[in-house]
CSV table of C-alpha atoms in Angstrom, one decimal:
chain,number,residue,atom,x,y,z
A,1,UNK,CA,86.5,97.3,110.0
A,2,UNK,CA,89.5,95.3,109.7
A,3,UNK,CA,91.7,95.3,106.6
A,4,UNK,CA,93.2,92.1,104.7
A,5,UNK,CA,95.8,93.0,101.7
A,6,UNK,CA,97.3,90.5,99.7
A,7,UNK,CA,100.2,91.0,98.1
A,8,UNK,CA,100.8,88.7,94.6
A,9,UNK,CA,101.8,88.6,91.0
A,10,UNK,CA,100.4,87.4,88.0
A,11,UNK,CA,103.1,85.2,87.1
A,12,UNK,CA,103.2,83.4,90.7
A,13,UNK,CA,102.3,80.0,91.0
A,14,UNK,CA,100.9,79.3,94.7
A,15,UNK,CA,99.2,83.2,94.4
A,16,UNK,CA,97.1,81.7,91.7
A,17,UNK,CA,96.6,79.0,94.0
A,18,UNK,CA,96.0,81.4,97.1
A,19,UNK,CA,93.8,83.7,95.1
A,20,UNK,CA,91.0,80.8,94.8
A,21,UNK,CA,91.2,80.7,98.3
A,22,UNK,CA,91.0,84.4,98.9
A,23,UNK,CA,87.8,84.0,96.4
A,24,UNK,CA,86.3,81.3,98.4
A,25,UNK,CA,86.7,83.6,101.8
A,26,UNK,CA,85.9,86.9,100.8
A,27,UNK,CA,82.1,86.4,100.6
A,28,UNK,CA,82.2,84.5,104.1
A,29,UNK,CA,83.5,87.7,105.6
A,30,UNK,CA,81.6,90.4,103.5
A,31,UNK,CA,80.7,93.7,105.3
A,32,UNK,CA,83.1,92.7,108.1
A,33,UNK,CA,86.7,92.5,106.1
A,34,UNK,CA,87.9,95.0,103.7
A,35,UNK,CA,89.6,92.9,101.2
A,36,UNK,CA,92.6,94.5,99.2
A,37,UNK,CA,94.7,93.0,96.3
A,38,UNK,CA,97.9,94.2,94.9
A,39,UNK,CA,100.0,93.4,92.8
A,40,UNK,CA,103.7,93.8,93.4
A,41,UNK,CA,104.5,94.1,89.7
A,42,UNK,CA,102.2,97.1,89.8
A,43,UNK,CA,102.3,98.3,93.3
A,44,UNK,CA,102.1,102.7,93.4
A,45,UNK,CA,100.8,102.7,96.9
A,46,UNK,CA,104.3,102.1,98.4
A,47,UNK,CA,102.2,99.8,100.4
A,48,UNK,CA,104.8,96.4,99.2
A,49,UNK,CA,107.6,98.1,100.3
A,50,UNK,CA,105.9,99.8,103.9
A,51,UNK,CA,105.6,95.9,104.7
A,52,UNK,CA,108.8,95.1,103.5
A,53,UNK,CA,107.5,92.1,101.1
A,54,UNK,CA,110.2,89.6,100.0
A,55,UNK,CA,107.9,86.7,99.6
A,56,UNK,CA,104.6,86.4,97.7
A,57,UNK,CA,101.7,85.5,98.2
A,58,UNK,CA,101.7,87.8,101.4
A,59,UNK,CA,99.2,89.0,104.0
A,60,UNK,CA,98.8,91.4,105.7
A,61,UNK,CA,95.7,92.0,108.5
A,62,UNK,CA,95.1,95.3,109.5
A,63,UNK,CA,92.7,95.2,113.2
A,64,UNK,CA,90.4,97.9,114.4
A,65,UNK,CA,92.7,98.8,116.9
A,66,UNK,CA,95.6,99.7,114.3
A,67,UNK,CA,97.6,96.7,115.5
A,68,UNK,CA,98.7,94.3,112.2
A,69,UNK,CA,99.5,90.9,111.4
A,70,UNK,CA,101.6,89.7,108.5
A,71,UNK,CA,102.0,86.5,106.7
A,72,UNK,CA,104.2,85.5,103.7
A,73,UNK,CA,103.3,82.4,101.8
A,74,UNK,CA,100.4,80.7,100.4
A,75,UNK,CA,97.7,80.4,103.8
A,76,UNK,CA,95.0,77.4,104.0
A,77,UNK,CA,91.8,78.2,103.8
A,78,UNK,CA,91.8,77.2,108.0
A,79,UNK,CA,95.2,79.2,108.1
A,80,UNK,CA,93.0,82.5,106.5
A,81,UNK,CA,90.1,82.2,108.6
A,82,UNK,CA,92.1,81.9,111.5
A,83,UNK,CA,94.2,85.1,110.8
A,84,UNK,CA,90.8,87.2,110.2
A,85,UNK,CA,89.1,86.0,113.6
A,86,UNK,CA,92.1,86.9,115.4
């Protein structure tokens, strides 16, 4: 199953914006994305700093195969569904 993480804080403007769009996705892509929020503010996965994240909102697409994608900014909703049906 592939993975999506986003990466945001509370007090970022366009991830507010991004996380209606991440809300609007999710339930398209239920069963077949694992989705995954975290906040940078709050991060003790080491997962922010594995990916190196100097700009949020930022994405991250984990595929089957191991292989990853990343993002940094605020994605249309076009610009998410793309990323997760590549």
């Amino acid at each position: 199953m592939k993975k999506l993480i986003k990466f945001y804080a509370d007090w970022c403007g366009p991830c507010q914006t991004y996380a209606k769009i991440w809300d609007e996705i999710t339930p398209e892509f239920a069963g077949q994305v694992e989705f995954i929020n975290i906040d940078v503010d709050k991060d003790t996965t080491g997962l922010a700093a594995k990916y190196k994240v100097r700009n949020i909102p930022f994405t991250v697409l984990i595929k089957e195969d191991g292989s990853e994608i990343t993002k940094a900014g605020l994605l249309t909703k076009t610009d998410l569904k793309e990323l997760i049906l590549s």
